[in-house]
Amino acid sequence: MRAWVIVVLAIAAGVVGAWLGYWAGHALGWTTNAVWPQQIGGGDRAILLSILASFASVMAVLGWLVAW
C-alpha cells in the first residue's frame, strides 16, 4: 500500500476517533455549551476523551495495516 494512503487513513481514523470520543463525553455529561452534532463546546474530560479516542483509533488502524 502506498505511503500516502496510509497517512490519509491514519488522519481519517484520528478525526473520526476524536469526533466519536468527544460526543461520547457529551453523552456522559462532560461537556459545556455543546449542541450535538454541530457545535463543540468545552469540557476538560470530554476533550481528554476525544484525544484518547483519536490516539487509540490511529493506533488501531496502523496496527491493522501492519498486521495486514
mmCIF file with all atom_site columns, C-alpha atoms in Angstrom, residues 4-67:
data_model
loop_
_atom_site.group_PDB
_atom_site.id
_atom_site.type_symbol
_atom_site.label_atom_id
_atom_site.label_alt_id
_atom_site.label_comp_id
_atom_site.label_asym_id
_atom_site.label_entity_id
_atom_site.label_seq_id
_atom_site.pdbx_PDB_ins_code
_atom_site.Cartn_x
_atom_site.Cartn_y
_atom_site.Cartn_z
_atom_site.occupancy
_atom_site.B_iso_or_equiv
_atom_site.pdbx_formal_charge
_atom_site.auth_seq_id
_atom_site.auth_comp_id
_atom_site.auth_asym_id
_atom_site.auth_atom_id
_atom_site.pdbx_PDB_model_num
ATOM 1  C CA . TRP A 1 4  ? 0.084   8.494  1.219  1.00 0.00 ? 4  TRP A CA 1
ATOM 2  C CA . VAL A 1 5  ? -2.850  6.086  1.525  1.00 0.00 ? 5  VAL A CA 1
ATOM 3  C CA . ILE A 1 6  ? -1.632  5.029  4.965  1.00 0.00 ? 6  ILE A CA 1
ATOM 4  C CA . VAL A 1 7  ? -1.300  8.667  6.026  1.00 0.00 ? 7  VAL A CA 1
ATOM 5  C CA . VAL A 1 8  ? -4.788  9.516  4.755  1.00 0.00 ? 8  VAL A CA 1
ATOM 6  C CA . LEU A 1 9  ? -6.278  6.506  6.566  1.00 0.00 ? 9  LEU A CA 1
ATOM 7  C CA . ALA A 1 10 ? -4.485  7.412  9.793  1.00 0.00 ? 10 ALA A CA 1
ATOM 8  C CA . ILE A 1 11 ? -5.694  11.032 9.610  1.00 0.00 ? 11 ILE A CA 1
ATOM 9  C CA . ALA A 1 12 ? -9.250  9.943  8.851  1.00 0.00 ? 12 ALA A CA 1
ATOM 10 C CA . ALA A 1 13 ? -9.181  7.492  11.753 1.00 0.00 ? 13 ALA A CA 1
ATOM 11 C CA . GLY A 1 14 ? -7.895  10.224 14.065 1.00 0.00 ? 14 GLY A CA 1
ATOM 12 C CA . VAL A 1 15 ? -10.612 12.667 13.052 1.00 0.00 ? 15 VAL A CA 1
ATOM 13 C CA . VAL A 1 16 ? -13.380 10.084 13.378 1.00 0.00 ? 16 VAL A CA 1
ATOM 14 C CA . GLY A 1 17 ? -11.995 8.866  16.703 1.00 0.00 ? 17 GLY A CA 1
ATOM 15 C CA . ALA A 1 18 ? -11.828 12.417 18.059 1.00 0.00 ? 18 ALA A CA 1
ATOM 16 C CA . TRP A 1 19 ? -15.377 13.141 16.960 1.00 0.00 ? 19 TRP A CA 1
ATOM 17 C CA . LEU A 1 20 ? -16.736 9.925  18.474 1.00 0.00 ? 20 LEU A CA 1
ATOM 18 C CA . GLY A 1 21 ? -14.745 10.412 21.655 1.00 0.00 ? 21 GLY A CA 1
ATOM 19 C CA . TYR A 1 22 ? -15.982 13.945 22.158 1.00 0.00 ? 22 TYR A CA 1
ATOM 20 C CA . TRP A 1 23 ? -19.611 13.041 21.654 1.00 0.00 ? 23 TRP A CA 1
ATOM 21 C CA . ALA A 1 24 ? -19.233 10.024 23.927 1.00 0.00 ? 24 ALA A CA 1
ATOM 22 C CA . GLY A 1 25 ? -18.047 12.507 26.551 1.00 0.00 ? 25 GLY A CA 1
ATOM 23 C CA . HIS A 1 26 ? -21.063 14.658 25.736 1.00 0.00 ? 26 HIS A CA 1
ATOM 24 C CA . ALA A 1 27 ? -23.354 11.674 26.270 1.00 0.00 ? 27 ALA A CA 1
ATOM 25 C CA . LEU A 1 28 ? -21.735 11.192 29.673 1.00 0.00 ? 28 LEU A CA 1
ATOM 26 C CA . GLY A 1 29 ? -22.486 14.825 30.542 1.00 0.00 ? 29 GLY A CA 1
ATOM 27 C CA . TRP A 1 30 ? -18.884 16.012 30.455 1.00 0.00 ? 30 TRP A CA 1
ATOM 28 C CA . THR A 1 31 ? -19.353 18.920 28.026 1.00 0.00 ? 31 THR A CA 1
ATOM 29 C CA . THR A 1 32 ? -20.403 22.534 28.338 1.00 0.00 ? 32 THR A CA 1
ATOM 30 C CA . ASN A 1 33 ? -22.085 24.613 25.630 1.00 0.00 ? 33 ASN A CA 1
ATOM 31 C CA . ALA A 1 34 ? -22.188 21.736 23.138 1.00 0.00 ? 34 ALA A CA 1
ATOM 32 C CA . VAL A 1 35 ? -25.064 21.131 20.731 1.00 0.00 ? 35 VAL A CA 1
ATOM 33 C CA . TRP A 1 36 ? -24.935 17.744 19.014 1.00 0.00 ? 36 TRP A CA 1
ATOM 34 C CA . PRO A 1 37 ? -23.690 17.267 16.269 1.00 0.00 ? 37 PRO A CA 1
ATOM 35 C CA . GLN A 1 38 ? -22.685 20.726 15.056 1.00 0.00 ? 38 GLN A CA 1
ATOM 36 C CA . GLN A 1 39 ? -21.385 22.841 17.925 1.00 0.00 ? 39 GLN A CA 1
ATOM 37 C CA . ILE A 1 40 ? -18.498 21.618 20.049 1.00 0.00 ? 40 ILE A CA 1
ATOM 38 C CA . GLY A 1 41 ? -18.233 23.319 23.416 1.00 0.00 ? 41 GLY A CA 1
ATOM 39 C CA . GLY A 1 42 ? -15.863 22.948 26.309 1.00 0.00 ? 42 GLY A CA 1
ATOM 40 C CA . GLY A 1 43 ? -15.367 20.340 28.955 1.00 0.00 ? 43 GLY A CA 1
ATOM 41 C CA . ASP A 1 44 ? -11.946 19.113 30.011 1.00 0.00 ? 44 ASP A CA 1
ATOM 42 C CA . ARG A 1 45 ? -12.928 15.468 30.426 1.00 0.00 ? 45 ARG A CA 1
ATOM 43 C CA . ALA A 1 46 ? -14.735 15.325 27.071 1.00 0.00 ? 46 ALA A CA 1
ATOM 44 C CA . ILE A 1 47 ? -11.746 16.870 25.303 1.00 0.00 ? 47 ILE A CA 1
ATOM 45 C CA . LEU A 1 48 ? -9.370  14.436 27.022 1.00 0.00 ? 48 LEU A CA 1
ATOM 46 C CA . LEU A 1 49 ? -11.603 11.542 25.985 1.00 0.00 ? 49 LEU A CA 1
ATOM 47 C CA . SER A 1 50 ? -11.567 12.925 22.449 1.00 0.00 ? 50 SER A CA 1
ATOM 48 C CA . ILE A 1 51 ? -7.764  12.980 22.396 1.00 0.00 ? 51 ILE A CA 1
ATOM 49 C CA . LEU A 1 52 ? -7.513  9.463  23.809 1.00 0.00 ? 52 LEU A CA 1
ATOM 50 C CA . ALA A 1 53 ? -10.073 8.097  21.345 1.00 0.00 ? 53 ALA A CA 1
ATOM 51 C CA . SER A 1 54 ? -8.253  9.772  18.457 1.00 0.00 ? 54 SER A CA 1
ATOM 52 C CA . PHE A 1 55 ? -4.926  8.251  19.504 1.00 0.00 ? 55 PHE A CA 1
ATOM 53 C CA . ALA A 1 56 ? -6.500  4.818  20.023 1.00 0.00 ? 56 ALA A CA 1
ATOM 54 C CA . SER A 1 57 ? -8.200  4.857  16.629 1.00 0.00 ? 57 SER A CA 1
ATOM 55 C CA . VAL A 1 58 ? -4.992  5.860  14.825 1.00 0.00 ? 58 VAL A CA 1
ATOM 56 C CA . MET A 1 59 ? -3.072  3.102  16.622 1.00 0.00 ? 59 MET A CA 1
ATOM 57 C CA . ALA A 1 60 ? -5.806  0.584  15.763 1.00 0.00 ? 60 ALA A CA 1
ATOM 58 C CA . VAL A 1 61 ? -5.707  1.477  12.058 1.00 0.00 ? 61 VAL A CA 1
ATOM 59 C CA . LEU A 1 62 ? -1.911  1.395  11.939 1.00 0.00 ? 62 LEU A CA 1
ATOM 60 C CA . GLY A 1 63 ? -1.871  -1.921 13.806 1.00 0.00 ? 63 GLY A CA 1
ATOM 61 C CA . TRP A 1 64 ? -4.419  -3.318 11.366 1.00 0.00 ? 64 TRP A CA 1
ATOM 62 C CA . LEU A 1 65 ? -2.341  -2.139 8.404  1.00 0.00 ? 65 LEU A CA 1
ATOM 63 C CA . VAL A 1 66 ? 0.847   -3.653 9.846  1.00 0.00 ? 66 VAL A CA 1
ATOM 64 C CA . ALA A 1 67 ? -0.891  -6.964 10.501 1.00 0.00 ? 67 ALA A CA 1
#
